[in-house]
């Protein structure tokens, strides 16, 4: 099957059944807080489940939300290797914090997911698909690096790609269905964190036309009771939604304010990836640095769990007590676990250094050969959420500077 | 490119039970028989009556109801379109459960997956099959195919090494092949037991004396990784060009369709880019420990 005829969400078709819009893609408008509230109620009314940032357990996570007041209002964050703190930010701001430990992949590629169930009938069994009751998601607050990550997972799971079974190219029907229904409302970053390095992974804190969003927001910091957002239209779907919101046309002052915000964020980028890492790593598979990093690495798999592109999974087959009903569940897995590479006779990657090397060379080098893109978007999560603060950009630099 | 590995378009998702590549298709067990103390074969036929299509070297995912799924190479004859044969060792949960099934039981099958032993590229050359232990099973379909179109090739050598005489897989078939005038079959064991009077030693010794023209031969090898490394060295020493040598790799596999990430080996997915690789393309990968 091709992705183009993947299940089209109820919300999607409802939005399309609305009247035609004259707002072209690329249009820039300005909305205020009332406009943002109207966006939420409009999305819910046409059948979307809004998902967005929310504070829970001292971190910004992505969960179901229903109005702007659910957002982490007035929060900012501090991030460093092995460190994440929510701190007070500009009063009344909605989007000043940066990315937290969750990413949107948990909605499109669920951490635990029933693939099918089977029931015995006589000697045989019948396999059934679970009904996919995932709603049409409206992702609100997708950052530029996260949208890039989503597009990378699209390549892994075959969204927007023709199957070629003869060549072993398949698509994951569940991912494709959830992804084609999802609406993406991006948020441009007003700042960059100390573990951010999207600029050196071909990204930018502000989204560009054609990047794949339906709508984007640029938040102008609230002052003197005025709180506005520039909104850009990225798709016809987005235009149909904007059409129903109170808005005014963006003026050149708005556009230049957004531009200067982007420049500021670019200048604050806390980390940088060495540019030719893709070619450096395969030349240095026996480098001593792998031993050194293995002395620090706990092999805990945090980096793979927070990474918005990591896609490895395992399956578990189960039965009920009578043995008449069986299920197969897929769950996230990590190349850092010893079982990951198990074949009869033992694990292939027994040492931590082999597992770290697998993760890093896959992410930064092999991914290019497999999918024509790096597997890293520079979001910095693996640095922030590493309990011992291992920094992928530092490791890459060390290997480049002392390797072949 | 003379030696490009191609995949059978005809094999397109033919065993998968629907549009979802993770759905198994029910096959009925016709027969299960013991090959060696820990090794068995099973013949299967699709419940829906469809054809069995695979290329030599390809594998299927076999599912036992409620227990789990494992990748196993096809060991049967590719010209037989009604029966699928797999041979494996009963060493894990799923393979032991497969071994304990009775005729008439239903198993789930997904596949066939992966690259094939390319025989078409070897037309006009001598063929050398070098197998170690259970590695003879994935090579057998290629040997069947070569014999079915015997006139296309020069000499054919089957060089096989087992641990002990009791571990010689498909021994009756090896004897049958040995009785033919158009194929050279040689067997060696690592350790002689009982009244074995045959060869003792590594399979690499057979390469040194095997009856084939190294400059005009295509070699296919399957067995433990360490064995295959030595086999490649011996073949190369005799003068077989590295781009005329193919080997089959094994890694952990959960999905066989490129999603689960487990079978990655360097930039390759064994399920899709392998299991059969041309040696010169993977030489750098093969020589890195724990990759």
XYZ file of C-alpha atoms in Angstrom:
695
model
C 0.000 0.000 0.000
C 1.089 3.564 -0.388
C 0.825 6.128 2.317
C -1.377 8.353 0.226
C -4.312 6.061 0.776
C -3.556 5.434 4.421
C -6.531 5.946 6.685
C -7.633 9.519 6.511
C -8.839 10.765 9.850
C -12.314 11.848 10.640
C -10.885 15.201 11.635
C -9.061 15.517 8.352
C -12.180 14.950 6.287
C -14.248 17.192 8.527
C -11.747 19.993 8.056
C -11.912 19.451 4.324
C -15.675 19.463 4.228
C -15.554 23.006 5.560
C -15.900 25.817 3.066
C -13.072 26.545 0.669
C -10.404 28.872 1.941
C -8.760 31.685 0.044
C -5.766 31.765 2.381
C -2.723 30.556 0.463
C 0.063 28.446 1.924
C 2.821 30.756 3.129
C 0.448 33.371 4.529
C 1.619 35.053 7.712
C -0.906 36.392 10.190
C -0.916 37.451 13.825
C -3.212 36.017 16.472
C -3.506 36.910 20.145
C -4.294 34.785 23.221
C -7.962 34.712 22.272
C -6.916 33.395 18.868
C -4.834 30.680 20.516
C -7.815 29.654 22.687
C -9.987 29.626 19.581
C -7.416 27.356 17.896
C -7.810 24.757 20.654
C -11.596 24.848 20.640
C -11.694 24.746 16.844
C -9.409 21.696 16.737
C -11.477 19.871 19.329
C -14.694 20.792 17.554
C -13.579 19.313 14.246
C -12.471 16.095 15.910
C -8.790 16.439 16.719
C -7.228 15.365 19.998
C -4.805 18.166 20.894
C -1.473 16.935 22.254
C 1.011 19.389 23.615
C 3.471 20.418 26.284
C 2.432 20.242 29.907
C 4.341 20.251 33.203
C 4.453 16.924 34.976
C 6.934 15.646 37.572
C 9.090 18.727 37.146
C 9.522 18.417 33.408
C 7.767 19.468 30.223
C 6.139 16.418 28.680
C 3.742 15.915 25.770
C 0.260 14.827 26.769
C -3.379 15.428 25.980
C -4.260 19.067 26.537
C -7.438 21.024 25.876
C -6.669 24.730 26.249
C -3.737 27.154 26.406
C -3.990 27.160 30.208
C -2.761 23.528 30.158
C 0.533 24.709 28.643
C 3.585 25.287 30.896
C 2.678 28.977 31.299
C 5.575 31.129 32.504
C 8.108 28.302 32.515
C 11.560 28.202 31.049
C 14.248 25.563 31.515
C 17.956 25.061 32.060
C 19.631 22.133 30.378
C 23.187 20.817 30.499
C 24.823 17.417 30.196
C 22.962 15.257 32.726
C 20.914 18.204 33.971
C 17.361 19.463 33.414
C 15.601 22.075 35.550
C 12.347 23.939 35.030
C 12.824 27.558 36.024
C 10.552 30.600 36.031
C 10.520 32.281 32.633
C 8.825 35.340 31.191
C 5.544 35.807 33.001
C 2.614 34.636 30.930
C 4.723 33.079 28.145
C 3.445 29.828 26.652
C 6.453 28.422 24.807
C 9.689 29.689 26.362
C 10.991 26.251 27.530
C 12.662 23.903 25.074
C 12.291 20.170 24.443
C 11.812 17.823 27.405
C 12.234 14.071 27.829
C 9.246 13.019 25.721
C 8.966 13.354 21.987
C 6.076 13.035 19.555
C 7.227 9.572 18.532
C 5.373 8.099 21.494
C 2.093 8.923 19.739
C 3.039 7.818 16.227
C 5.179 4.842 17.297
C 3.682 3.908 20.694
C 6.069 2.550 23.364
C 3.860 -0.520 23.698
C 1.468 -1.560 21.009
C -0.612 -4.638 20.210
C 0.252 -5.713 16.680
C -2.336 -8.455 16.362
C -4.153 -11.128 18.257
C -4.943 -14.681 17.267
C -7.529 -17.204 18.383
C -7.430 -20.941 17.983
C -9.984 -22.520 15.678
C -9.593 -26.266 15.583
C -5.972 -27.060 14.793
C -5.276 -23.645 13.358
C -5.755 -20.051 14.354
C -7.142 -16.832 12.966
C -5.130 -13.640 13.112
C -6.928 -10.373 13.709
C -5.832 -6.778 13.612
C -6.638 -4.763 16.708
C -8.900 -1.858 15.890
C -6.678 1.205 15.908
C -8.609 3.583 18.130
C -5.920 6.272 18.040
C -7.626 9.621 17.421
C -6.504 12.174 14.870
C -3.854 14.019 16.826
C -3.216 17.731 16.628
C 0.367 18.122 17.803
C 0.680 21.622 19.237
C 4.147 22.936 19.959
C 6.278 20.797 17.641
C 9.777 22.282 17.460
C 11.744 22.525 14.253
C 14.165 19.754 15.308
C 11.212 17.580 16.274
C 9.538 18.009 12.924
C 12.816 16.964 11.306
C 12.869 13.921 13.605
C 9.332 13.017 12.561
C 10.350 13.175 8.913
C 13.255 10.856 9.674
C 10.934 8.310 11.323
C 8.633 8.681 8.302
C 11.446 7.191 6.224
C 11.955 4.341 8.683
C 8.277 3.365 8.821
C 7.497 4.113 5.202
C 5.192 7.124 5.428
C 5.014 8.654 1.952
C 6.896 5.766 0.378
C 5.852 3.011 -2.005
C 6.320 -0.535 -0.727
C 8.728 -2.687 -2.701
C 8.249 -6.100 -1.173
C 10.686 -7.683 -3.597
C 13.388 -5.434 -2.217
C 12.263 -5.883 1.381
C 10.816 -2.351 1.572
C 7.634 -2.306 3.644
C 5.614 0.290 5.461
C 4.150 0.033 8.947
C 0.377 0.418 8.443
C -0.240 1.660 12.010
C 2.404 4.365 11.823
C 1.257 5.460 8.386
C -2.368 5.698 9.539
C -1.573 7.719 12.658
C 0.888 9.946 10.828
C -1.411 10.781 7.926
C -4.165 11.842 10.323
C -1.898 14.016 12.491
C -1.987 17.789 12.241
C 1.271 19.562 13.022
C 1.255 22.954 14.655
C 4.858 23.992 15.103
C 6.362 26.457 17.500
C 9.511 28.350 16.620
C 12.148 28.453 19.349
C 12.641 31.870 20.931
C 15.919 30.687 22.442
C 18.360 27.789 22.259
C 19.583 25.684 25.150
C 23.044 24.628 26.184
C 22.543 21.128 24.791
C 20.996 22.328 21.513
C 22.851 21.834 18.235
C 20.191 21.741 15.508
C 22.087 24.338 13.447
C 24.968 21.924 12.906
C 22.600 19.081 11.926
C 21.107 21.022 9.031
C 18.234 22.371 11.089
C 17.234 25.758 12.392
C 15.355 26.955 15.497
C 12.760 28.502 13.172
C 10.842 26.418 10.686
C 11.078 27.005 6.976
C 8.358 26.961 4.350
C 7.930 23.437 3.047
C 9.346 21.786 6.160
C 6.125 19.865 6.689
C 4.062 21.754 9.270
C 0.417 22.654 8.864
C 0.705 25.848 10.941
C 3.514 27.401 12.964
C 3.518 29.847 15.813
C 6.186 32.361 16.748
C 5.524 33.677 20.206
C 6.243 37.351 20.889
C 7.007 37.721 24.572
C 4.029 39.139 26.472
C 4.405 42.729 27.670
C 1.998 45.454 28.763
C -0.966 43.131 28.464
C -0.180 42.425 24.803
C 0.554 38.776 23.909
C 0.744 37.933 20.224
C 1.849 35.072 17.991
C 2.778 35.183 14.371
C 1.144 32.261 12.599
C 2.350 30.873 9.263
C 0.342 28.593 7.027
C 2.155 25.484 5.825
C -0.641 23.477 4.241
C -4.182 23.705 2.973
C -5.309 21.855 6.084
C -3.676 24.557 8.169
C -5.253 27.304 6.068
C -8.740 25.878 6.633
C -8.199 26.011 10.369
C -6.684 29.490 10.363
C -9.628 30.746 8.314
C -11.872 30.214 11.328
C -9.645 31.993 13.867
C -9.656 35.698 14.718
C -6.467 37.102 13.209
C -4.900 40.126 11.590
C -2.420 40.286 8.738
C 1.255 40.201 9.745
C 3.099 43.484 9.237
C 6.731 43.805 8.287
C 7.501 44.709 11.903
C 6.113 41.329 12.998
C 8.161 39.499 10.403
C 11.364 41.260 11.349
C 10.691 40.630 15.054
C 10.390 36.912 14.272
C 13.577 37.045 12.195
C 15.562 38.649 14.964
C 14.277 36.031 17.392
C 15.563 33.315 15.049
C 18.956 35.036 14.803
C 19.173 35.263 18.575
C 18.339 31.560 19.013
C 20.892 30.556 16.379
C 23.542 32.535 18.231
C 22.757 30.796 21.531
C 23.228 27.248 20.240
C 25.061 25.520 23.104
C 26.693 22.653 21.218
C 28.054 21.935 17.751
C 28.506 18.662 15.893
C 31.746 18.224 13.922
C 30.735 18.603 10.286
C 32.178 15.439 8.700
C 31.208 13.029 11.466
C 29.440 10.769 8.942
C 32.780 9.886 7.351
C 34.931 10.084 10.477
C 33.184 7.361 12.504
C 33.402 4.432 10.048
C 37.164 5.044 9.762
C 37.537 4.799 13.539
C 35.653 1.719 14.662
C 38.687 0.576 16.653
C 39.430 3.971 18.234
C 40.457 4.016 21.888
C 37.755 6.573 22.638
C 35.118 3.828 22.550
C 36.848 2.238 25.556
C 36.972 5.576 27.348
C 33.319 6.419 26.822
C 32.385 2.885 27.902
C 33.960 3.586 31.282
C 31.456 6.402 31.782
C 28.431 4.927 29.965
C 26.006 3.038 32.223
C 24.369 1.320 29.252
C 21.066 2.545 30.724
C 19.372 3.224 27.360
C 18.092 6.680 28.391
C 19.564 8.258 25.255
C 17.634 5.854 23.029
C 14.374 6.331 24.929
C 14.469 10.146 24.735
C 15.790 10.238 21.170
C 13.032 11.339 18.787
C 14.379 9.195 15.931
C 15.470 5.947 17.641
C 13.115 3.298 16.293
C 14.293 -0.090 17.543
C 11.659 -2.393 18.940
C 11.184 -5.908 20.166
C 8.149 -8.177 20.143
C 6.563 -10.257 22.871
C 4.275 -13.158 22.117
C 1.829 -14.086 24.849
C -1.116 -16.414 25.440
C -3.950 -16.485 27.903
C -3.976 -19.230 30.553
C -6.143 -21.535 28.442
C -3.781 -21.174 25.520
C -6.597 -20.306 23.099
C -5.868 -16.623 22.662
C -2.473 -15.258 21.661
C -1.206 -11.732 21.154
C 1.855 -10.092 19.755
C 2.964 -6.844 21.354
C 5.652 -4.548 20.072
C 7.595 -2.395 22.517
C 10.490 0.036 22.284
C 13.852 -1.623 22.592
C 17.358 -0.267 22.858
C 20.661 -1.257 21.289
C 22.140 -0.644 24.754
C 20.517 -3.766 26.206
C 22.604 -6.929 26.163
C 19.722 -9.053 24.853
C 19.335 -6.828 21.832
C 22.012 -8.654 19.831
C 21.422 -12.125 21.273
C 21.686 -15.061 18.933
C 22.176 -18.695 19.842
C 25.521 -18.813 21.618
C 25.341 -15.377 23.204
C 25.068 -11.657 22.581
C 27.079 -10.194 19.710
C 27.684 -6.835 21.422
C 28.811 -7.992 24.855
C 30.796 -4.910 25.782
C 29.379 -1.474 26.531
C 31.806 0.052 24.066
C 30.319 -2.041 21.251
C 26.824 -0.947 22.191
C 27.712 2.732 22.462
C 29.570 2.479 19.162
C 26.529 0.841 17.545
C 24.234 3.614 18.751
C 26.492 6.490 17.759
C 27.715 5.160 14.415
C 24.183 4.190 13.463
C 22.784 7.570 14.418
C 25.456 9.729 12.805
C 26.801 7.606 9.980
C 24.998 4.406 8.953
C 21.664 6.238 8.927
C 22.881 8.189 5.879
C 23.385 4.980 3.931
C 20.095 3.485 5.127
C 17.784 6.489 4.801
C 19.726 9.235 3.035
C 19.770 11.437 6.149
C 21.492 11.654 9.490
C 19.582 10.034 12.338
C 20.376 13.027 14.551
C 18.523 16.353 14.526
C 20.553 18.074 17.249
C 17.741 18.291 19.831
C 20.234 17.562 22.624
C 17.973 15.195 24.569
C 20.580 12.418 24.727
C 23.029 14.864 26.352
C 20.543 16.341 28.821
C 19.047 13.014 29.878
C 22.256 11.013 30.090
C 22.644 10.375 33.824
C 26.401 10.863 33.541
C 26.241 13.658 30.982
C 27.909 11.914 28.042
C 27.860 14.365 25.163
C 27.553 12.949 21.650
C 29.078 16.113 20.163
C 32.129 15.828 22.456
C 32.585 12.154 21.649
C 32.417 12.878 17.935
C 34.899 15.722 18.289
C 37.328 13.593 20.313
C 37.286 10.826 17.712
C 37.761 13.282 14.879
C 40.635 15.076 16.585
C 42.579 11.965 17.533
C 41.435 9.440 14.938
C 42.186 8.530 11.364
C 27.709 -5.453 -12.477
C 28.208 -9.118 -12.842
C 27.647 -10.153 -9.275
C 24.866 -7.896 -8.112
C 22.560 -9.735 -5.733
C 19.033 -9.496 -6.967
C 15.864 -10.408 -5.220
C 12.940 -12.325 -6.606
C 10.146 -9.873 -7.376
C 7.874 -12.914 -7.556
C 8.405 -13.525 -3.852
C 6.605 -10.273 -3.064
C 5.015 -10.668 0.390
C 3.548 -13.930 -0.807
C 3.461 -15.607 2.599
C 2.381 -12.617 4.645
C -1.187 -12.939 5.841
C -2.493 -9.679 4.391
C -1.534 -6.067 3.919
C 0.273 -5.963 7.259
C 3.814 -7.310 6.833
C 3.735 -8.483 10.460
C 0.773 -10.834 9.934
C 1.693 -14.522 9.771
C 0.072 -16.743 7.168
C -1.109 -20.186 8.337
C 0.797 -23.217 7.049
C 0.004 -26.844 7.918
C 2.756 -29.161 9.149
C 2.942 -32.186 6.830
C 5.762 -33.977 8.576
C 8.504 -33.436 11.134
C 11.563 -35.671 11.173
C 14.767 -35.901 13.114
C 17.959 -35.165 11.219
C 20.505 -35.274 14.073
C 20.314 -35.507 17.863
C 19.447 -31.791 18.137
C 18.377 -31.023 14.568
C 15.082 -31.560 12.802
C 13.362 -30.732 9.523
C 9.743 -29.941 8.878
C 7.669 -29.789 5.727
C 4.848 -27.264 5.503
C 2.132 -26.411 3.049
C 0.054 -23.219 2.898
C -3.480 -23.600 4.257
C -4.805 -21.277 1.571
C -3.417 -23.535 -1.150
C -1.249 -20.793 -2.643
C 2.143 -21.538 -4.124
C 5.393 -21.776 -2.152
C 7.838 -19.409 -3.764
C 11.324 -18.645 -2.531
C 14.841 -18.220 -3.811
C 17.757 -20.271 -2.430
C 19.276 -18.448 0.568
C 16.072 -16.738 1.663
C 14.462 -17.273 5.065
C 11.030 -17.241 6.681
C 9.767 -16.167 10.086
C 8.098 -19.211 11.670
C 5.555 -18.593 14.417
C 4.331 -21.113 16.981
C 0.974 -20.101 18.453
C 1.541 -18.142 21.655
C 5.243 -19.018 21.897
C 6.987 -16.721 19.429
C 8.647 -16.339 16.083
C 12.112 -17.178 14.734
C 13.936 -16.614 11.437
C 14.873 -19.880 9.719
C 16.378 -20.397 6.270
C 14.525 -22.492 3.764
C 16.324 -25.817 3.230
C 14.046 -27.381 0.622
C 13.942 -27.558 -3.147
C 13.055 -24.238 -4.813
C 11.501 -26.037 -7.770
C 8.881 -27.644 -5.510
C 6.060 -25.097 -5.417
C 3.800 -26.916 -2.977
C 6.013 -27.835 -0.027
C 8.193 -25.650 2.148
C 11.029 -27.340 4.054
C 12.931 -25.880 6.985
C 15.766 -27.448 8.933
C 16.947 -26.108 12.263
C 18.384 -26.993 15.630
C 16.036 -27.229 18.611
C 17.931 -24.900 20.905
C 15.569 -22.058 21.863
C 11.977 -21.718 23.075
C 10.487 -21.406 19.642
C 12.621 -23.968 17.823
C 11.942 -26.489 20.609
C 8.220 -25.752 20.319
C 8.438 -26.255 16.541
C 10.196 -29.569 17.107
C 7.419 -30.759 19.420
C 4.624 -30.109 16.906
C 2.795 -32.981 15.256
C 1.711 -33.445 11.663
C -1.441 -31.434 11.063
C -0.469 -28.576 13.392
C -0.650 -25.040 12.083
C 2.289 -22.635 12.213
C 2.423 -19.015 11.110
C 4.786 -18.136 8.274
C 5.994 -14.744 7.107
C 8.362 -14.417 4.207
C 10.329 -15.241 2.225
C 12.752 -12.488 3.127
C 16.259 -11.463 2.249
C 18.785 -11.857 -0.527
C 19.462 -15.065 -2.378
C 22.495 -17.153 -3.293
C 23.005 -15.722 -6.781
C 23.467 -18.617 -9.189
C 22.636 -16.819 -12.421
C 25.829 -14.765 -12.150
C 27.844 -17.986 -11.920
C 26.744 -19.550 -15.204
C 29.716 -21.004 -17.028
C 31.887 -21.118 -13.911
C 32.675 -23.869 -11.434
C 30.532 -23.813 -8.292
C 32.004 -24.361 -4.841
C 29.668 -24.837 -1.882
C 31.473 -24.776 1.468
C 29.320 -25.576 4.492
C 29.966 -26.056 8.178
C 27.531 -27.860 10.499
C 23.945 -26.682 10.140
C 25.198 -24.213 7.499
C 24.492 -26.913 4.924
C 20.743 -26.329 5.372
C 20.594 -22.786 3.884
C 22.918 -23.885 1.055
C 20.927 -26.965 0.077
C 18.312 -25.093 -2.016
C 21.162 -23.609 -4.083
C 22.691 -27.054 -4.557
C 19.290 -28.408 -5.664
C 18.928 -25.581 -8.123
C 22.444 -26.080 -9.517
C 21.757 -29.791 -10.026
C 18.425 -29.065 -11.700
C 20.222 -26.924 -14.257
C 23.484 -28.865 -14.224
C 24.406 -28.001 -17.823
C 24.811 -24.316 -16.962
C 27.853 -24.803 -14.762
C 31.353 -26.269 -14.893
C 32.481 -28.506 -12.041
C 30.394 -28.506 -8.870
C 32.088 -29.104 -5.527
C 30.271 -29.556 -2.226
C 32.745 -29.325 0.656
C 31.278 -30.055 4.054
C 32.682 -30.048 7.560
C 30.923 -31.359 10.683
C 32.096 -31.659 14.263
C 31.820 -35.451 14.457
C 30.483 -38.184 12.152
C 27.244 -38.100 14.170
C 26.826 -34.420 13.281
C 26.847 -34.880 9.510
C 23.622 -33.285 8.299
C 21.716 -34.727 5.315
C 24.191 -37.655 5.269
C 22.016 -39.892 3.057
C 21.646 -37.098 0.557
C 25.380 -36.377 0.629
C 25.994 -40.061 -0.139
C 23.482 -39.912 -2.996
C 25.173 -36.862 -4.447
C 28.564 -38.512 -3.990
C 27.380 -41.378 -6.134
C 26.848 -39.043 -9.090
C 29.528 -38.557 -11.721
C 28.855 -34.835 -12.156
C 29.429 -33.490 -8.663
C 32.381 -33.678 -6.266
C 31.251 -34.180 -2.662
C 33.811 -34.184 0.153
C 33.146 -34.462 3.860
C 35.454 -33.951 6.808
C 34.955 -34.011 10.576
C 36.743 -32.097 13.298
C 36.917 -35.128 15.524
C 36.629 -38.790 14.494
C 34.399 -41.010 16.597
C 33.336 -44.650 16.306
C 34.749 -46.321 13.236
C 35.056 -43.197 11.089
C 37.734 -43.759 8.472
C 37.035 -40.609 6.489
C 38.825 -37.294 6.566
C 39.576 -35.517 9.804
C 40.362 -31.826 9.838
C 38.959 -28.427 9.017
C 36.814 -27.819 5.973
C 39.467 -25.381 4.744
C 41.687 -28.390 3.938
C 39.074 -29.566 1.430
C 39.334 -26.201 -0.307
C 43.050 -26.698 -0.837
C 42.456 -29.948 -2.701
C 38.941 -29.412 -4.110
C 38.435 -30.021 -7.824
C 37.595 -26.580 -9.181
C 39.350 -23.921 -11.215
C 39.834 -21.090 -8.721
C 40.218 -18.463 -11.412
C 36.840 -19.405 -12.858
C 34.789 -20.410 -9.819
C 32.003 -18.926 -7.733
C 31.939 -19.896 -4.064
C 29.060 -19.960 -1.570
C 29.743 -20.501 2.097
C 27.597 -20.840 5.179
C 28.510 -21.817 8.720
C 29.793 -20.238 11.911
C 31.308 -16.791 11.324
C 34.797 -17.874 12.346
C 34.630 -20.783 9.899
C 33.481 -18.537 7.062
C 36.418 -16.170 7.685
C 38.868 -19.055 7.305
C 36.985 -20.398 4.307
C 37.260 -17.036 2.575
C 40.997 -16.899 3.330
C 41.521 -20.395 1.914
C 39.447 -19.683 -1.177
C 41.357 -16.475 -1.747
C 44.699 -18.253 -1.236
C 43.741 -20.706 -3.965
C 43.003 -17.752 -6.204
C 39.220 -17.326 -6.077
C 38.586 -13.575 -6.530
C 36.923 -11.978 -3.498
C 34.022 -10.731 -5.573
C 33.193 -14.348 -6.492
C 32.621 -15.371 -2.880
C 29.225 -15.196 -1.146
C 28.415 -15.842 2.483
C 25.322 -15.840 4.678
C 25.166 -13.899 7.940
C 23.041 -14.327 11.043
C 21.900 -11.761 13.607
C 19.047 -11.323 16.081
C 15.862 -10.567 14.194
C 12.420 -9.562 15.426
C 10.536 -8.296 12.392
C 12.438 -9.259 9.208
C 11.042 -6.183 7.436
C 13.511 -3.475 8.486
C 11.583 -1.941 11.401
C 12.949 -3.520 14.589
C 16.610 -2.576 14.095
C 17.946 -5.737 15.699
C 19.698 -7.250 12.704
C 21.764 -4.195 11.866
C 25.321 -4.987 10.936
C 27.210 -1.849 9.999
C 24.882 -0.021 7.628
C 23.212 -3.265 6.507
C 19.983 -4.761 7.687
C 20.629 -8.513 7.512
C 16.893 -9.101 6.884
C 16.842 -6.932 3.780
C 20.400 -6.426 2.497
C 21.370 -9.960 3.561
C 21.515 -12.635 4.735
C 23.585 -13.408 1.631
C 26.361 -10.903 0.983
C 29.128 -10.739 -1.579
C 32.320 -10.934 0.421
C 34.201 -7.959 -1.066
C 31.314 -5.663 -0.118
C 31.342 -6.555 3.575
C 34.994 -7.414 4.215
C 35.526 -4.316 6.389
C 32.408 -5.000 8.429
C 33.186 -8.680 8.912
C 36.567 -7.947 10.419
C 35.385 -5.638 13.226
C 34.691 -7.376 16.542
C 31.202 -7.067 18.091
C 29.878 -4.838 15.325
